[in-house]
PDB file of C-alpha atoms in Angstrom:
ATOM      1  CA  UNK U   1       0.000   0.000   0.000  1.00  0.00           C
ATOM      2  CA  UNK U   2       0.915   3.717  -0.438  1.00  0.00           C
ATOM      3  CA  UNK U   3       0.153   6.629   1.139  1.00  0.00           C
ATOM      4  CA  UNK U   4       0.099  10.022  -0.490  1.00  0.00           C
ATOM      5  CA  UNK U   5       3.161  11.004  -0.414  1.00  0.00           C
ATOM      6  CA  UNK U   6       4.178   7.965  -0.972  1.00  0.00           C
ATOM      7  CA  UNK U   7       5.626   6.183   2.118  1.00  0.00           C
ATOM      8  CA  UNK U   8       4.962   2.728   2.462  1.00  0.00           C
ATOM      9  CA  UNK U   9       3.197   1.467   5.137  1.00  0.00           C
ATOM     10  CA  UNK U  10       1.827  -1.682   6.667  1.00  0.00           C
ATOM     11  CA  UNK U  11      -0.178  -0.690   9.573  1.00  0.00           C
ATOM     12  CA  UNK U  12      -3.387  -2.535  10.467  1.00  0.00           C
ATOM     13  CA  UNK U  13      -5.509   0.291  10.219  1.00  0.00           C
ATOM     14  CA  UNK U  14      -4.253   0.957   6.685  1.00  0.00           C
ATOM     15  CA  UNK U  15      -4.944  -2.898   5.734  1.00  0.00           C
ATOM     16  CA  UNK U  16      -8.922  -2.366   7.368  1.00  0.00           C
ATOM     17  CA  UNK U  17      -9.454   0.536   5.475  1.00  0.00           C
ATOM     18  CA  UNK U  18      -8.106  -0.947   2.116  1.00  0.00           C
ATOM     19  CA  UNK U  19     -10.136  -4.120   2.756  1.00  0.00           C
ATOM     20  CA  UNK U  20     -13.538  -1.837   3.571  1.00  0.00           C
ATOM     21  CA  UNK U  21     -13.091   0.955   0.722  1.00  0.00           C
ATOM     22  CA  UNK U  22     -16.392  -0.247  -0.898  1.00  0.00           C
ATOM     23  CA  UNK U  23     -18.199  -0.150   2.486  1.00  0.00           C
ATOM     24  CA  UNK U  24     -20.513   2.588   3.035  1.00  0.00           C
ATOM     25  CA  UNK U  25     -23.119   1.577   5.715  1.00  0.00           C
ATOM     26  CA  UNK U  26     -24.484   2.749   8.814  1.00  0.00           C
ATOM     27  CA  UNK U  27     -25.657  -0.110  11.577  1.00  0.00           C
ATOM     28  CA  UNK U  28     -26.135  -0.737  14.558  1.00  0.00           C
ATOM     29  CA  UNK U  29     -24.432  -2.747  17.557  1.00  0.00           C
ATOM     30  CA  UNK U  30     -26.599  -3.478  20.150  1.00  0.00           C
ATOM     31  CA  UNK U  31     -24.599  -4.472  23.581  1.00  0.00           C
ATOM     32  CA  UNK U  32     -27.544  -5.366  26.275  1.00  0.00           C
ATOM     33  CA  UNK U  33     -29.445  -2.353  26.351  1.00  0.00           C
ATOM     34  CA  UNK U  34     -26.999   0.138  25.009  1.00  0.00           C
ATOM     35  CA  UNK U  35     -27.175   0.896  21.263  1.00  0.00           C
ATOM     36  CA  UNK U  36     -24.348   2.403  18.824  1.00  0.00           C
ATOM     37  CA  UNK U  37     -25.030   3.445  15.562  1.00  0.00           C
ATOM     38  CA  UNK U  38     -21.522   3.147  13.110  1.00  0.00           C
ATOM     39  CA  UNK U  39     -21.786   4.590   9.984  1.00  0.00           C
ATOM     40  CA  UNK U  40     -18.882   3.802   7.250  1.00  0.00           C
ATOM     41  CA  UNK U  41     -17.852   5.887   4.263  1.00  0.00           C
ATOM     42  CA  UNK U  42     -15.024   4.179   1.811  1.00  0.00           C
ATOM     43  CA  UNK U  43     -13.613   1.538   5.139  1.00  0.00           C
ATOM     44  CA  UNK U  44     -13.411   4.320   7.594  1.00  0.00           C
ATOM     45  CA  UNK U  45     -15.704   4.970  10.636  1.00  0.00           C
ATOM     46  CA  UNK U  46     -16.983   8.607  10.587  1.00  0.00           C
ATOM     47  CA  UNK U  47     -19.593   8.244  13.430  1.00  0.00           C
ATOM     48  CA  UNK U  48     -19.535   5.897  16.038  1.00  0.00           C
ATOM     49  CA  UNK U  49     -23.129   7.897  18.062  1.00  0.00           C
ATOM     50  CA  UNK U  50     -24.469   6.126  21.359  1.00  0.00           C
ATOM     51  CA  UNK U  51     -27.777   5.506  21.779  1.00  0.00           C
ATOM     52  CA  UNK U  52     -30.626   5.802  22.914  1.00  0.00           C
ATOM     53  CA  UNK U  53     -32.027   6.447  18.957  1.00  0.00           C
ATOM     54  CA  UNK U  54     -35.493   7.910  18.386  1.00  0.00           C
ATOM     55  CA  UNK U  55     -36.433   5.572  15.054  1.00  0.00           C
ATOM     56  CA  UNK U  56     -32.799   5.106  14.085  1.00  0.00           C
ATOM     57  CA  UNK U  57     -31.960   4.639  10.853  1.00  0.00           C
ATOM     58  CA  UNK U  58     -29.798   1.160   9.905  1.00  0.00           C
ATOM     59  CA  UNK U  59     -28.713  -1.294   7.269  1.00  0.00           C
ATOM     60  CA  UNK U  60     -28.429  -4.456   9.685  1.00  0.00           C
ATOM     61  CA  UNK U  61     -27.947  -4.850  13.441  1.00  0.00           C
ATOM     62  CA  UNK U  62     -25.334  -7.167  15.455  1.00  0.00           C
ATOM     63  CA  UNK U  63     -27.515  -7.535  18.559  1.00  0.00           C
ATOM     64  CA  UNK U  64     -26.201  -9.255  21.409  1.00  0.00           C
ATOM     65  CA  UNK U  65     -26.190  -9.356  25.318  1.00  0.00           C
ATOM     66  CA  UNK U  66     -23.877  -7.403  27.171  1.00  0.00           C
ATOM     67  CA  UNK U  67     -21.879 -10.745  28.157  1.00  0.00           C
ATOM     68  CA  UNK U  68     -21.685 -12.125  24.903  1.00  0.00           C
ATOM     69  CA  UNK U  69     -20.156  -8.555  23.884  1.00  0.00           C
ATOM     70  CA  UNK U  70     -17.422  -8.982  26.730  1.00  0.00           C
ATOM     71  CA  UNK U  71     -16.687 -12.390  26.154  1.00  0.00           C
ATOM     72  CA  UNK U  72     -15.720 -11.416  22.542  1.00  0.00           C
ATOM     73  CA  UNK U  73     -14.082  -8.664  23.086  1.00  0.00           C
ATOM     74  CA  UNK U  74     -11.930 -10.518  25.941  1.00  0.00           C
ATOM     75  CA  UNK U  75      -7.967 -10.753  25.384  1.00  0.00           C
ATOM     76  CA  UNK U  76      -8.708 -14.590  24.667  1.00  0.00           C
ATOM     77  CA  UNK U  77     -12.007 -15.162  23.858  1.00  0.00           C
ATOM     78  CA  UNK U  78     -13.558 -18.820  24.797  1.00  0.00           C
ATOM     79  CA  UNK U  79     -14.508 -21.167  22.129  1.00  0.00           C
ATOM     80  CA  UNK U  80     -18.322 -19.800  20.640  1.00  0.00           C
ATOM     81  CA  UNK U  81     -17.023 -16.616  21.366  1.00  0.00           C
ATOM     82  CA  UNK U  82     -14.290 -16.121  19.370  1.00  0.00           C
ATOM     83  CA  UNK U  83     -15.607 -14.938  15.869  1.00  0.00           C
ATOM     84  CA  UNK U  84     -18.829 -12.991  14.998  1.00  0.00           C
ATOM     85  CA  UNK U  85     -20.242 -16.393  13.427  1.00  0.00           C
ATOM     86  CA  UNK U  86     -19.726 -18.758  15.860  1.00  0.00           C
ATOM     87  CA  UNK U  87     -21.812 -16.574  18.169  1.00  0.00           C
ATOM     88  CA  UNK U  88     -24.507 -16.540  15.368  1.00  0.00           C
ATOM     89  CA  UNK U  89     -24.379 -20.494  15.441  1.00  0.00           C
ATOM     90  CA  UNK U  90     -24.743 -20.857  18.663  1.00  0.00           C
ATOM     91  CA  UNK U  91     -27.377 -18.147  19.005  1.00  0.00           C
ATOM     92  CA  UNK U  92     -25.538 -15.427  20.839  1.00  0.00           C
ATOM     93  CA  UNK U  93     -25.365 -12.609  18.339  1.00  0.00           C
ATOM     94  CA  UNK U  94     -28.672 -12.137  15.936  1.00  0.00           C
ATOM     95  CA  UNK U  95     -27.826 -10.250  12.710  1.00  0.00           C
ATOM     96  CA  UNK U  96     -30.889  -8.252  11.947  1.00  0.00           C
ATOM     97  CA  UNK U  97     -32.081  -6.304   9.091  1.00  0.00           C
ATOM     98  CA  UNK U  98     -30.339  -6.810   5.503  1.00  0.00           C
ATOM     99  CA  UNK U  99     -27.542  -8.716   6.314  1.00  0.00           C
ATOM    100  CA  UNK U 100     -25.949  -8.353   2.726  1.00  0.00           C
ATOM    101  CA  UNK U 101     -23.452  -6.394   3.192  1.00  0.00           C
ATOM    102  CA  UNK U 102     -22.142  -7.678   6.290  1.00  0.00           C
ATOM    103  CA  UNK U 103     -21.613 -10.924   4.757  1.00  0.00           C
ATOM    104  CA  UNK U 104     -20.205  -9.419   1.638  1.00  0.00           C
ATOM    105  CA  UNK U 105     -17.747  -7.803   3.513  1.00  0.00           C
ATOM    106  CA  UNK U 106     -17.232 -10.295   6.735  1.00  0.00           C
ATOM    107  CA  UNK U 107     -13.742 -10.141   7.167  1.00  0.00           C
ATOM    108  CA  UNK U 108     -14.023  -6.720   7.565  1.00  0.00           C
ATOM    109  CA  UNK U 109     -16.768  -6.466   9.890  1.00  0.00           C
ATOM    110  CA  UNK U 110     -15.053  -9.091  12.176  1.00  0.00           C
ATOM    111  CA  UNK U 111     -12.043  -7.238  12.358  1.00  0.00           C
ATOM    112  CA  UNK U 112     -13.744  -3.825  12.436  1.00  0.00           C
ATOM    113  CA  UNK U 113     -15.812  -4.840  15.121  1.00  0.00           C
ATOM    114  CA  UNK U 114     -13.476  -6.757  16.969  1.00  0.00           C
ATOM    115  CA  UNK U 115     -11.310  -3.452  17.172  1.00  0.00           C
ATOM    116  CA  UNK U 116     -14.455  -1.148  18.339  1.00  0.00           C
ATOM    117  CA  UNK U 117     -14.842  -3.403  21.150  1.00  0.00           C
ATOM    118  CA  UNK U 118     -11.959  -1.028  22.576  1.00  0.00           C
ATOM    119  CA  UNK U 119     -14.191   2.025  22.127  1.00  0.00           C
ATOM    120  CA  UNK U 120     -17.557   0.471  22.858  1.00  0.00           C
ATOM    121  CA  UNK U 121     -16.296  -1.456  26.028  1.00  0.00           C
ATOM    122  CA  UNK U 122     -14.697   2.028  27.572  1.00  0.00           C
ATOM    123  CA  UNK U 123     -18.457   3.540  27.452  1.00  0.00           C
TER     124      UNK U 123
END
């Protein structure tokens, strides 16, 4: 990759953002009761809003409890709760709404979401 001026770099953030620069999305990750809305222009994450949303406005949701949530976003995460679609399996995380993109892109929403656990587990 190449930057522009061009340098070349190999950070992870650079490698997300190459792998998501068709992605442009807003949805929703629902942790318990606690809502975020992320919306995603060309990879990048311009809003990352908390809830609560008055009739808020989504492509698909990743709805989960608030211990699923921690258990995935744990250092080592157990078995079933190491990967978005093992918690789908074992009915843990529901993917609601139109979950075509996601699935288009799923590499990229595991990582991204992986690496907003940071973010969402501060709040």
């Amino acid at each position: 990759m190449h930057t522009t001026n061009g340098d070349k770099t190999g950070s992870a953030d650079d490698w997300l953002t190459y792998r998501g620069r068709w992605v442009n999305v807003t949805f929703m990750i629902k942790k318990g009761d606690e809502e975020y809305l992320v919306t995603l222009r060309d990879g990048r994450v311009m809003h990352l809003q908390p809830g609560p949303h008055v009739m808020p406005r989504w492509t698909f949701a990743l709805v989960a409890g608030e211990d699923a949530w921690q258990r995935f976003w744990a250092h080592e995460p157990q078995p079933r709760f190491h990967d978005l679609m093992a918690m789908v399996k074992f009915n843990t995380l529901r993917v609601e709404g139109d979950p075509t993109i996601f699935m288009s892109n799923l590499l990229y929403f595991k990582e991204l979401v992986k690496r907003l656990g940071g973010q969402l587990h501060a709040r």
